[in-house]
Short mmCIF file of C-alpha atoms in Angstrom, two decimals:
data_model
loop_
_atom_site.label_atom_id
_atom_site.label_comp_id
_atom_site.label_asym_id
_atom_site.label_seq_id
_atom_site.Cartn_x
_atom_site.Cartn_y
_atom_site.Cartn_z
CA PRO A 1 -3.03 -13.31 -38.32
CA THR A 2 -5.32 -11.74 -40.69
CA LEU A 3 -5.90 -9.20 -38.40
CA LEU A 4 -2.54 -8.16 -37.64
CA ASP A 5 -1.63 -7.70 -41.12
CA ASN A 6 -4.48 -5.30 -41.95
CA PHE A 7 -3.28 -2.35 -39.28
CA GLN A 8 -2.38 0.36 -41.36
CA PRO A 9 -0.82 3.59 -40.13
CA SER A 10 -3.37 6.50 -40.47
CA TRP A 11 -3.29 9.97 -38.79
CA LYS A 12 -5.73 12.87 -39.25
CA GLY A 13 -4.82 14.82 -35.94
CA ILE A 14 -6.27 14.81 -32.77
CA HIS A 15 -9.71 16.22 -32.56
CA ILE A 16 -11.38 17.99 -29.41
CA LEU A 17 -14.84 19.51 -29.02
CA ASP A 18 -14.66 22.40 -27.19
CA TYR A 19 -17.77 23.87 -25.29
CA SER A 20 -19.25 25.60 -28.28
CA GLY A 21 -19.99 22.73 -29.82
CA GLU A 22 -16.59 23.24 -32.49
CA VAL A 23 -14.16 20.66 -33.03
CA GLN A 24 -10.73 21.68 -33.08
CA ILE A 25 -8.06 19.46 -34.66
CA PHE A 26 -4.61 19.64 -33.50
CA ASP A 27 -1.60 18.16 -35.28
CA THR A 28 1.86 16.79 -33.56
CA GLU A 29 4.46 14.15 -34.25
CA THR A 30 2.75 10.91 -34.95
CA PHE A 31 2.38 8.75 -32.67
CA TYR A 32 0.36 5.34 -31.59
CA HIS A 33 -1.28 4.27 -28.68
CA THR A 34 -3.94 2.05 -26.65
CA HIS A 35 -4.45 3.63 -23.58
CA ILE A 36 -5.04 6.57 -21.70
CA VAL A 37 -3.57 7.76 -18.23
CA ASN A 38 -5.76 10.58 -17.76
CA ALA A 39 -6.68 14.45 -19.34
CA PHE A 40 -7.47 17.70 -17.77
CA GLU A 41 -7.83 21.22 -18.71
CA ASN A 42 -5.45 23.92 -17.42
CA ASP A 43 -5.29 27.78 -18.11
CA THR A 44 -3.96 27.46 -21.67
CA GLY A 45 -5.91 24.46 -22.88
CA VAL A 46 -6.12 20.47 -22.28
CA VAL A 47 -3.25 18.15 -21.24
CA MET A 48 -3.52 14.58 -22.02
CA ASP A 49 -1.11 12.11 -20.64
CA VAL A 50 -1.37 8.58 -22.98
CA GLY A 51 0.48 5.31 -23.26
CA ALA A 52 2.47 6.02 -26.75
CA TYR A 53 4.70 3.77 -29.13
CA ALA A 54 6.70 4.77 -31.93
CA SER A 55 5.32 2.24 -34.14
CA VAL A 56 2.14 0.26 -34.73
CA PRO A 57 1.78 -2.05 -31.42
CA PHE A 58 -0.58 -4.44 -32.95
CA ALA A 59 1.78 -6.23 -35.30
CA ARG A 60 3.87 -9.07 -35.72
CA THR A 61 5.55 -9.21 -32.83
CA PRO A 62 6.15 -11.71 -29.58
CA ALA A 63 3.97 -9.74 -27.80
CA LEU A 64 1.21 -11.23 -29.88
CA VAL A 65 2.68 -13.85 -32.10
CA LYS A 66 2.53 -17.31 -29.63
CA ASP A 67 5.85 -18.81 -31.61
CA LEU A 68 7.92 -15.32 -31.48
CA PHE A 69 6.79 -15.08 -28.10
CA LEU A 70 8.37 -18.33 -26.95
CA ASN A 71 11.50 -17.64 -28.32
CA LYS A 72 13.57 -15.48 -25.46
CA THR A 73 15.89 -13.77 -28.06
CA CYS A 74 12.95 -12.54 -30.16
CA ARG A 75 10.99 -11.58 -26.82
CA ASP A 76 13.57 -9.43 -25.11
CA LYS A 77 14.57 -7.61 -28.50
CA GLN A 78 11.30 -6.36 -29.71
CA ASP A 79 10.95 -2.69 -30.22
CA ALA A 80 7.30 -2.08 -29.49
CA ARG A 81 7.63 -0.60 -26.08
CA ALA A 82 5.21 1.82 -25.04
CA PHE A 83 6.17 5.13 -22.73
CA VAL A 84 3.90 7.96 -21.47
CA ARG A 85 3.72 10.88 -23.75
CA ARG A 86 2.15 14.23 -22.09
CA LEU A 87 0.57 16.15 -24.89
CA HIS A 88 -0.84 19.90 -24.18
CA PHE A 89 -3.40 21.22 -26.67
CA HIS A 90 -3.10 25.15 -26.59
CA MET A 91 -6.45 26.53 -27.16
CA GLN A 92 -5.31 30.17 -26.03
CA GLY A 93 -2.60 32.06 -25.45
CA PRO A 94 0.53 32.74 -27.70
CA LEU A 95 0.98 28.96 -28.77
CA LYS A 96 -3.15 28.86 -29.64
CA GLY A 97 -3.38 26.03 -31.95
CA GLN A 98 -0.42 24.38 -31.48
CA THR A 99 0.44 21.09 -29.49
CA THR A 100 3.90 20.94 -27.48
CA PHE A 101 4.30 17.27 -25.42
CA GLU A 102 7.00 15.65 -23.07
CA ASP A 103 7.91 11.71 -23.39
CA LEU A 104 8.42 10.52 -19.80
CA LYS A 105 10.27 7.39 -20.62
CA ASN A 106 12.54 5.19 -19.02
CA PRO A 107 14.85 3.94 -21.67
CA GLY A 108 14.51 0.38 -21.98
CA ARG A 109 11.16 0.12 -20.18
CA SER A 110 7.54 -0.56 -21.58
CA VAL A 111 4.67 0.46 -19.54
CA ASP A 112 0.91 -0.07 -19.91
CA PHE A 113 -2.34 -0.55 -17.77
CA PHE A 114 -2.33 2.90 -16.43
CA LYS A 115 -4.60 3.69 -13.05
CA ILE A 116 -4.73 6.98 -11.14
CA ASN A 117 -6.58 7.88 -8.06
CA MET A 118 -10.01 8.19 -9.54
CA ALA A 119 -10.70 11.23 -7.64
CA LEU A 120 -8.76 12.90 -9.58
CA ASN A 121 -10.04 11.86 -12.90
CA GLY A 122 -10.30 14.49 -15.37
CA LEU A 123 -8.44 16.64 -13.12
CA PRO A 124 -4.82 17.49 -12.57
CA HIS A 125 -2.80 14.44 -11.23
CA CYS A 126 0.59 13.91 -9.99
CA ILE A 127 0.94 10.15 -9.74
CA TYR A 128 0.10 7.32 -12.03
CA TYR A 129 0.78 3.58 -11.71
CA ALA A 130 1.25 0.97 -14.48
CA VAL A 131 2.92 -2.62 -15.02
CA GLU A 132 6.07 -1.98 -16.24
CA TRP A 133 8.40 -4.73 -18.32
CA TRP A 134 12.00 -4.74 -19.03
CA HIS A 135 12.26 -3.80 -15.50
CA ASP A 136 15.94 -4.77 -15.09
CA GLY A 137 16.70 -3.17 -18.57
CA GLU A 138 17.08 -6.40 -20.47
CA THR A 139 14.42 -8.74 -19.97
CA TYR A 140 11.13 -8.79 -21.46
CA ALA A 141 9.65 -11.09 -18.34
CA SER A 142 11.24 -8.74 -15.68
CA MET A 143 8.35 -7.09 -14.72
CA ALA A 144 7.14 -4.40 -11.65
CA VAL A 145 4.28 -2.34 -10.74
CA LEU A 146 5.39 1.22 -11.32
CA LYS A 147 4.58 4.56 -9.04
CA HIS A 148 5.50 7.52 -11.09
CA ASN A 149 5.36 11.14 -9.64
CA ILE A 150 5.43 13.09 -12.59
CA CYS A 151 5.41 16.39 -10.12
CA LYS A 152 8.58 15.24 -8.35
CA GLY A 153 10.30 13.25 -11.25
CA THR A 154 10.37 10.03 -8.82
CA ARG A 155 9.82 6.62 -9.66
CA SER A 156 9.28 3.86 -7.17
CA TYR A 157 8.69 0.04 -7.61
CA TRP A 158 7.28 -3.12 -6.39
CA ALA A 159 8.79 -5.99 -7.64
CA ARG A 160 10.44 -9.74 -6.64
CA ALA A 161 13.06 -11.41 -8.74
CA ASN A 162 11.81 -14.17 -11.51
CA THR A 163 7.97 -13.08 -10.84
CA PRO A 164 5.70 -11.48 -12.96
CA GLY A 165 3.84 -8.34 -12.13
CA GLY A 166 0.39 -9.73 -11.82
CA ALA A 167 1.77 -12.35 -9.18
CA LEU A 168 2.29 -9.40 -6.92
CA LEU A 169 -1.36 -9.61 -6.18
CA ARG A 170 -2.33 -11.62 -3.07
CA ARG A 171 -5.02 -13.34 -1.62
CA ARG A 172 -6.44 -12.10 1.55
CA TRP A 173 -8.34 -14.90 3.26
CA ARG A 174 -10.06 -14.51 6.49
CA ARG A 175 -11.65 -17.91 8.14
CA ARG A 176 -14.72 -17.68 10.71
CA ARG A 177 -14.45 -19.43 13.94
CA GLY A 178 -17.14 -21.93 13.98
CA ARG A 179 -17.81 -23.02 10.08
CA ARG A 180 -18.33 -26.21 8.86
CA LEU A 181 -16.19 -28.14 6.64
CA GLY A 182 -18.68 -28.08 3.79
CA ASP A 183 -18.49 -23.87 4.09
CA LEU A 184 -14.71 -24.09 4.17
CA HIS A 185 -14.97 -26.12 0.65
CA ARG A 186 -17.25 -23.60 -0.82
CA ASP A 187 -15.06 -21.02 0.06
CA ARG A 188 -11.87 -22.61 -1.63
CA ARG A 189 -14.13 -22.61 -4.86
CA ARG A 190 -14.90 -19.09 -5.01
CA ALA A 191 -12.76 -16.26 -6.36
CA PRO A 192 -11.43 -14.39 -3.43
CA PRO A 193 -10.78 -10.85 -3.21
CA GLN A 194 -7.20 -9.62 -4.47
CA HIS A 195 -5.31 -6.33 -3.40
CA LEU A 196 -1.77 -5.09 -4.18
CA CYS A 197 0.35 -5.76 -1.65
CA GLY A 198 0.99 -3.55 1.30
CA ALA A 199 3.78 -2.71 3.46
CA ARG A 200 3.92 -6.12 5.14
CA CYS A 201 4.71 -7.98 2.04
CA PRO A 202 8.25 -8.98 2.09
CA HIS A 203 9.29 -7.67 -1.83
CA ASP A 204 7.49 -4.19 -0.69
CA ALA A 205 9.80 -1.28 -1.58
CA GLY A 206 7.88 0.78 1.18
CA GLY A 207 4.83 3.00 1.04
CA LEU A 208 1.67 1.37 -0.69
CA ARG A 209 -0.67 0.78 2.25
CA ASP A 210 -2.77 -2.34 2.50
CA ARG A 211 -6.10 -1.65 1.48
CA PRO A 212 -9.21 -2.76 3.52
CA PRO A 213 -11.82 -5.34 2.84
CA ARG A 214 -14.50 -3.86 0.70
CA SER A 215 -17.04 -4.14 3.08
CA HIS A 216 -14.76 -2.10 5.38
CA PRO A 217 -16.21 1.84 5.51
CA LEU A 218 -12.86 3.50 4.67
CA HIS A 219 -13.95 2.10 0.92
CA ARG A 220 -17.28 4.13 1.13
CA ALA A 221 -15.35 7.34 2.16
CA ARG A 222 -12.49 6.88 -0.03
CA PRO A 223 -13.18 9.76 -2.42
CA VAL A 224 -13.04 12.31 0.11
CA LEU A 225 -9.70 11.13 1.71
CA ALA A 226 -8.26 10.93 -1.13
CA ARG A 227 -8.97 14.25 -2.18
CA GLN A 228 -7.73 15.67 1.19
CA ALA A 229 -4.43 13.65 0.58
CA GLY A 230 -4.24 14.65 -3.35
CA ASP A 231 -2.78 11.65 -4.92
#
């Protein structure tokens, strides 16, 4: 509680260190953030996609205070909802020194825990994945895994009614023939590998392919395949 009470707004712009070692400061509309989707350079400057909040997220909200979280009315009505903001810091061109931005909002929802194809980390990307709350537009605990294609302006989801987003991960077990009973008992105590559900899952919206086991050679070739496939 003491920590939450001491988060105070502070804004000093966004600082970018250029190749010459100089710091350029860009001002823009005040926002708060936790996680970054990606950042990359283009012909006129730097583009950054970031999970943004309109107000301080680390405050006395149902997301962080247990008593409020257990109250469904408070939980569903909380205002601290994140969205992706794409900022463009113009380092040259007619808008040099200025910041422009676009909010990639889906009204009423909240998104976080972003992931992109890591072969495109620091490079222009089209697709990011995230966990989405208020997926039904009304209920905090209505969750889904979001795939947002920024270039095409499309969103697709993997979701199951009354199932938290984390439960969309499934366990993949493969038992070897001829194992002794003791081996099977030891395996049950191990943490099994988890993967996002693929096309065979009954709730799949279509499109996310099964990932091979970690020992599969495709994992070693994945960065090369990813670059060929784009996102």
